[in-house]
PDB file of C-alpha atoms in Angstrom:
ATOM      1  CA  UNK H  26      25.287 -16.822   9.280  1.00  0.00           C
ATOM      2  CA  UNK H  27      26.117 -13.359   8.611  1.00  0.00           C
ATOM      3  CA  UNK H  28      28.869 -11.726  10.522  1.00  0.00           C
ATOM      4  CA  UNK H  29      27.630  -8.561  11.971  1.00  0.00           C
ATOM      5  CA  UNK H  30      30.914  -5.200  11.731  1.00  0.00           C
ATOM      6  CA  UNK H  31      31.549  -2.899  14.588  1.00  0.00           C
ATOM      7  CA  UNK H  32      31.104   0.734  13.185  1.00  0.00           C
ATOM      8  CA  UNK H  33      34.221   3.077  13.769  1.00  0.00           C
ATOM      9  CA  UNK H  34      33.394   6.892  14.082  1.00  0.00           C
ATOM     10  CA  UNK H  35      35.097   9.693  15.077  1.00  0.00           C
ATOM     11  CA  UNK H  36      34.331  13.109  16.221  1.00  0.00           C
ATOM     12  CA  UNK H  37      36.180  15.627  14.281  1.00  0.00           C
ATOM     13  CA  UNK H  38      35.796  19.331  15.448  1.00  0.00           C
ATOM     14  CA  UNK H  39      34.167  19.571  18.951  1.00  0.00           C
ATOM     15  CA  UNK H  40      32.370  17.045  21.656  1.00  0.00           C
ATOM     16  CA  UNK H  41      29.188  17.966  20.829  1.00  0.00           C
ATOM     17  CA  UNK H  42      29.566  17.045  16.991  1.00  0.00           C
ATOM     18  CA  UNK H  43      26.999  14.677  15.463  1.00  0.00           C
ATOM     19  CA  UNK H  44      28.107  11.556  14.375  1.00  0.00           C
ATOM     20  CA  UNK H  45      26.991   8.915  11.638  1.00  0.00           C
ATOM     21  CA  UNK H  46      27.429   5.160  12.373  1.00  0.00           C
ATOM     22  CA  UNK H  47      25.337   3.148  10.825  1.00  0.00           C
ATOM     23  CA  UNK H  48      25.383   0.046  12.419  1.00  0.00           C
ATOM     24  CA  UNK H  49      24.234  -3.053  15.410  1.00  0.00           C
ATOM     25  CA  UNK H  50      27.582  -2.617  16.573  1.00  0.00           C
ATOM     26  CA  UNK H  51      29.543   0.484  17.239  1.00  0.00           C
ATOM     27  CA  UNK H  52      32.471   2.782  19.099  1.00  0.00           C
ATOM     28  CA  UNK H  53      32.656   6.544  18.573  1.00  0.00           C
ATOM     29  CA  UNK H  54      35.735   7.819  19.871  1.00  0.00           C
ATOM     30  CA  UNK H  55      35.333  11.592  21.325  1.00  0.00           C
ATOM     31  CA  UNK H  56      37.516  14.371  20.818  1.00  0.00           C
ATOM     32  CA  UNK H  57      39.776  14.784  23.416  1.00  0.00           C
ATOM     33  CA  UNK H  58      37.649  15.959  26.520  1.00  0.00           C
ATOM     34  CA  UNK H  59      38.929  17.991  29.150  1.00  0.00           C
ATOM     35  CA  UNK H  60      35.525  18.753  31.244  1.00  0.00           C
ATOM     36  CA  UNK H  61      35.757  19.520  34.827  1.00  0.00           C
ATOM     37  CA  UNK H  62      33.908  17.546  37.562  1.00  0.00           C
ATOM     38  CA  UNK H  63      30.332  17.361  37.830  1.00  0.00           C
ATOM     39  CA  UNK H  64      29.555  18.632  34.061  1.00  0.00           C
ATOM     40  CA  UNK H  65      28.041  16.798  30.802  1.00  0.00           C
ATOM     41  CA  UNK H  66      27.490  17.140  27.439  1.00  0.00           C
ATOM     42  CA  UNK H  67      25.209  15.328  24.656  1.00  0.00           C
ATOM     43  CA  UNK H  68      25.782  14.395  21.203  1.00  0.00           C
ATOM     44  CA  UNK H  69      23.591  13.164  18.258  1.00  0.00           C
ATOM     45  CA  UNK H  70      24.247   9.872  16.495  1.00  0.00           C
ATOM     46  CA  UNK H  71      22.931   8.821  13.484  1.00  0.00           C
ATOM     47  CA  UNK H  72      22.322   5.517  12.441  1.00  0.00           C
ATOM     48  CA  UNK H  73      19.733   3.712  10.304  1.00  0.00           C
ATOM     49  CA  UNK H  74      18.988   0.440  12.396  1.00  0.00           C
ATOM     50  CA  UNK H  75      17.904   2.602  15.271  1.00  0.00           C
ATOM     51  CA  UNK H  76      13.939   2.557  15.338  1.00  0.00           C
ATOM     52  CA  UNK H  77      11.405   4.176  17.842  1.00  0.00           C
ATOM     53  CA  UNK H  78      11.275   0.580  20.033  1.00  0.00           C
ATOM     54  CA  UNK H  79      14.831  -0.361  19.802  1.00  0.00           C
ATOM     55  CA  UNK H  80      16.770  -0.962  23.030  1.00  0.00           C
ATOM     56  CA  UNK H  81      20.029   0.647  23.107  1.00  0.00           C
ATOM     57  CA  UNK H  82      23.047  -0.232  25.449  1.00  0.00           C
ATOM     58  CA  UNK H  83      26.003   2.159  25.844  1.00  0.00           C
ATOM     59  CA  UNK H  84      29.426   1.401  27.605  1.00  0.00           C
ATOM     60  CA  UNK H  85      32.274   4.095  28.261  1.00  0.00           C
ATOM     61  CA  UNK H  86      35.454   3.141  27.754  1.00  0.00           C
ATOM     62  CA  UNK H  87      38.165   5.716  29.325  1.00  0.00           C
ATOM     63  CA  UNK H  88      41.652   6.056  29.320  1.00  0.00           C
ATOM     64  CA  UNK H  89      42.595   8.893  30.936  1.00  0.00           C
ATOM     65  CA  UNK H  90      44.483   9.722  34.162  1.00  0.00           C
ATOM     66  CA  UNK H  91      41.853  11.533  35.919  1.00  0.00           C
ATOM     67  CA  UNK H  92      37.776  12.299  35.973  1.00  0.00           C
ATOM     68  CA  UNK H  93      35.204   9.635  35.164  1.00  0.00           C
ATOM     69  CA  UNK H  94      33.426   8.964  32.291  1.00  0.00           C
ATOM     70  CA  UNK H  95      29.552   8.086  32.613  1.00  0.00           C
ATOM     71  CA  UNK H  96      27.668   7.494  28.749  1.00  0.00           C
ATOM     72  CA  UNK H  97      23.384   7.685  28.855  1.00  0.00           C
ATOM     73  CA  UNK H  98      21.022   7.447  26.427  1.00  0.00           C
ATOM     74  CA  UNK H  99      18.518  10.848  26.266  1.00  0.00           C
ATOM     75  CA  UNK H 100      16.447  10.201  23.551  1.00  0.00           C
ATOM     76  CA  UNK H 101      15.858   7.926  20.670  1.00  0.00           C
ATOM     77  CA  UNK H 102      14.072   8.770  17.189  1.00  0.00           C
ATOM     78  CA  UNK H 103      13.430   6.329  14.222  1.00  0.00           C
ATOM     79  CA  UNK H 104      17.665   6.870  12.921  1.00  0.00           C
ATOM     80  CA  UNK H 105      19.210   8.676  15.524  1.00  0.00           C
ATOM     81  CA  UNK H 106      19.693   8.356  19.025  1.00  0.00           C
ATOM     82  CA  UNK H 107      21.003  11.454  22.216  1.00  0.00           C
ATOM     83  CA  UNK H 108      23.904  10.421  23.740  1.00  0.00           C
ATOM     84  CA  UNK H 109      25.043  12.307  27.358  1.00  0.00           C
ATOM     85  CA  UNK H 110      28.291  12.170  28.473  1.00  0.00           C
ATOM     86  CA  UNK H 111      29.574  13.465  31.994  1.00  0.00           C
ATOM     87  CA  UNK H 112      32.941  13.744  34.033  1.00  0.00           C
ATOM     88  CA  UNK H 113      31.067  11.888  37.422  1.00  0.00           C
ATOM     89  CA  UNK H 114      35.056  11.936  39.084  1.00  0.00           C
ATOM     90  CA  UNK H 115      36.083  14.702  41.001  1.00  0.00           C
ATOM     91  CA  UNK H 116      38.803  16.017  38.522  1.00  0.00           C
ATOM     92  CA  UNK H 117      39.137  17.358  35.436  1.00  0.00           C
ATOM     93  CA  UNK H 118      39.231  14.812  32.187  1.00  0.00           C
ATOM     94  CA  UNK H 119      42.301  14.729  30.131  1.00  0.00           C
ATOM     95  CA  UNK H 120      41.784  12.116  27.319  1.00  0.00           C
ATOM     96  CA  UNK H 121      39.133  10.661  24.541  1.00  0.00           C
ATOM     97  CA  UNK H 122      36.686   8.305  25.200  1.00  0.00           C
ATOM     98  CA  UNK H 123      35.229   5.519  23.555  1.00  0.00           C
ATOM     99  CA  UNK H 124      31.523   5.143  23.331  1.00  0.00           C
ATOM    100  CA  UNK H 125      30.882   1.481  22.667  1.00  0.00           C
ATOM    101  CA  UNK H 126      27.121   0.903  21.448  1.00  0.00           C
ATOM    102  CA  UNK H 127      24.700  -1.953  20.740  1.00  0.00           C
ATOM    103  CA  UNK H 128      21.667  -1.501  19.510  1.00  0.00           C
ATOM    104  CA  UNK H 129      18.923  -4.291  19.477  1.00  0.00           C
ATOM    105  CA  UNK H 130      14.981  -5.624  18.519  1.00  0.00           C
ATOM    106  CA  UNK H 131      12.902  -6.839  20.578  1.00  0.00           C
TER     107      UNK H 131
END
């Protein structure tokens, strides 16, 4: 049985940076995000298992002290995938978050 690694990617210079993680399993960790209420933002990631038919789940994970962190999936491409990220809380964000993906056949 083979033992399947999360992939650990960060963005480097802004929130809307693309992203390689090449991987089933994955968390991309934002830069540090200080949107204010009601606004979003998308991001490319680029991975190799991702095909056309694939199912792709995304989880937030947030830390900060205020806003809310919501993670969708736009669009999907044979290697890459659109992910959309908005503040849904009523205040401004004042942390990273952590993208947690899966990505899986039918």
């Amino acid at each position: 049985m083979s033992v399947r690694r999360i992939k650990e990617v960060t963005q480097i210079t802004s929130k809307t940076t693309s992203v390689t993680a090449n991987g089933y399993d994955g968390i991309i960790t934002t830069v540090a995000l200080t949107d204010a209420a009601d606004t979003s933002f998308n991001f490319t990631v680029n991975n190799d298992k991702v095909q056309e038919t694939s199912t792709i789940m995304l989880t937030p994970v947030y830390a900060g002290t205020t806003g809310d962190v919501k993670a969708v999936l736009v669009s999907q491409t044979k290697g890459s995938f659109v992910v959309k990220v908005s503040n849904v809380g009523v205040a401004v964000l004042n942390a990273v978050a952590k993208i947690q993906f899966k990505v899986t056949h039918n």
